[in-house]
Amino acid sequence: MLTAACPKLPMRVKTITRDFYVNQLGFEEVGFANFESYMILKKDNAELHFFIFLDLIPEENYGQIYIRTDNIEQVYQDMLDRGVNIHPNGSLALKPWGQKEFAILDPDSNLITFGNSL
């Protein structure tokens, strides 16, 4: 039986990625704090894994994840209050597939979409 999915995303500089997710998005580091090429971050029930990819070109990065929430308006407002840049094409909107969503880009251009089923 499957119990969870933990996406792995590329990062170029661990300290920059950690700062963004911890200080901007409110995640906490839960594993491999002293392992220079890997990091695990968690917020509520969302767990994200990151690996060093030194040759990553952000403009060519297609890394993306979808994080479900049960209160999209609160998550969106929290991001705005924290000064997180919302993706220019990813403002909070009701989508034809029955989800209310918004999206952001992390420092390595990983697309992070947050969604709430309606």
C-alpha positions in Angstrom: 0.0 0.0 0.0 1.3 3.4 -0.9 1.4 5.9 1.9 3.2 9.1 0.6 5.2 10.5 -2.3 8.3 12.7 -1.6 9.4 14.5 -4.8 13.1 15.1 -5.4 14.0 18.4 -6.8 17.4 19.7 -8.1 19.2 22.6 -6.4 22.4 24.4 -7.2 23.3 25.8 -3.8 21.9 24.1 -0.6 22.1 27.3 1.6 20.1 29.3 -1.0 17.4 26.6 -1.4 17.2 26.1 2.4 16.8 29.8 3.0 14.0 30.1 0.5 12.0 27.1 1.7 12.6 27.7 5.5 12.5 31.5 5.7 10.1 32.3 2.8 7.8 29.3 2.8 8.0 28.1 6.4 9.4 24.6 5.9 11.8 23.0 8.4 14.8 20.9 7.8 14.2 17.3 9.0 17.1 15.3 7.7 20.6 15.2 6.4 21.5 18.6 7.8 25.2 17.8 7.6 25.1 16.1 4.2 26.2 18.7 1.7 24.5 17.3 -1.4 21.1 16.3 -0.1 18.4 17.9 2.0 14.9 17.0 3.3 12.4 19.7 4.2 8.9 19.4 5.6 5.9 21.5 6.3 2.7 19.9 7.7 2.4 16.7 5.6 4.4 17.9 2.6 8.0 16.5 2.5 10.4 17.6 -0.2 13.8 16.2 -1.0 16.5 18.1 -2.8 19.7 17.0 -4.4 22.7 19.0 -5.7 22.8 19.5 -9.4 25.7 21.9 -10.0 25.2 22.0 -13.8 21.5 23.0 -13.5 20.5 25.8 -15.8 17.5 27.4 -14.1 16.0 28.6 -17.5 16.1 24.9 -18.7 14.8 23.3 -15.4 11.5 21.5 -15.8 11.3 20.4 -12.1 7.8 20.8 -10.8 5.6 19.5 -8.0 2.0 19.9 -7.0 1.2 20.3 -3.3 -2.4 19.9 -2.2 -3.9 22.0 0.6 -7.2 22.2 2.3 -7.1 26.0 2.6 -5.8 27.5 -0.5 -6.8 31.1 0.4 -4.8 31.0 3.6 -1.8 29.5 2.0 -1.9 32.1 -0.8 -2.3 35.0 1.7 0.6 33.6 3.8 2.8 33.6 0.7 1.8 37.2 -0.1 2.4 38.2 3.5 5.9 36.6 3.4 6.7 38.5 0.2 6.9 35.4 -1.9 6.8 36.2 -5.6 3.8 34.5 -7.3 4.5 33.1 -10.8 3.3 35.7 -13.4 1.1 33.0 -14.9 0.2 31.4 -11.6 -2.0 33.8 -9.7 -4.7 32.2 -7.5 -7.5 31.0 -9.9 -10.2 28.4 -10.2 -9.2 26.0 -12.9 -11.5 24.1 -15.3 -10.4 20.8 -13.7 -12.0 21.7 -10.4 -9.0 22.9 -8.5 -8.2 26.4 -7.1 -4.5 26.9 -7.7 -1.5 29.2 -7.6 2.2 28.7 -8.4 5.6 30.0 -7.5 9.2 29.4 -8.7 12.0 28.5 -6.3 15.5 29.9 -6.7 16.3 27.1 -9.2 13.1 27.5 -11.2 11.4 24.5 -9.8 7.7 25.2 -10.3 5.7 24.7 -7.1 2.0 24.6 -7.6 -0.4 24.7 -4.7 -4.0 23.4 -5.2 -7.2 22.9 -3.3 -10.0 20.6 -4.6 -13.4 22.3 -4.6 
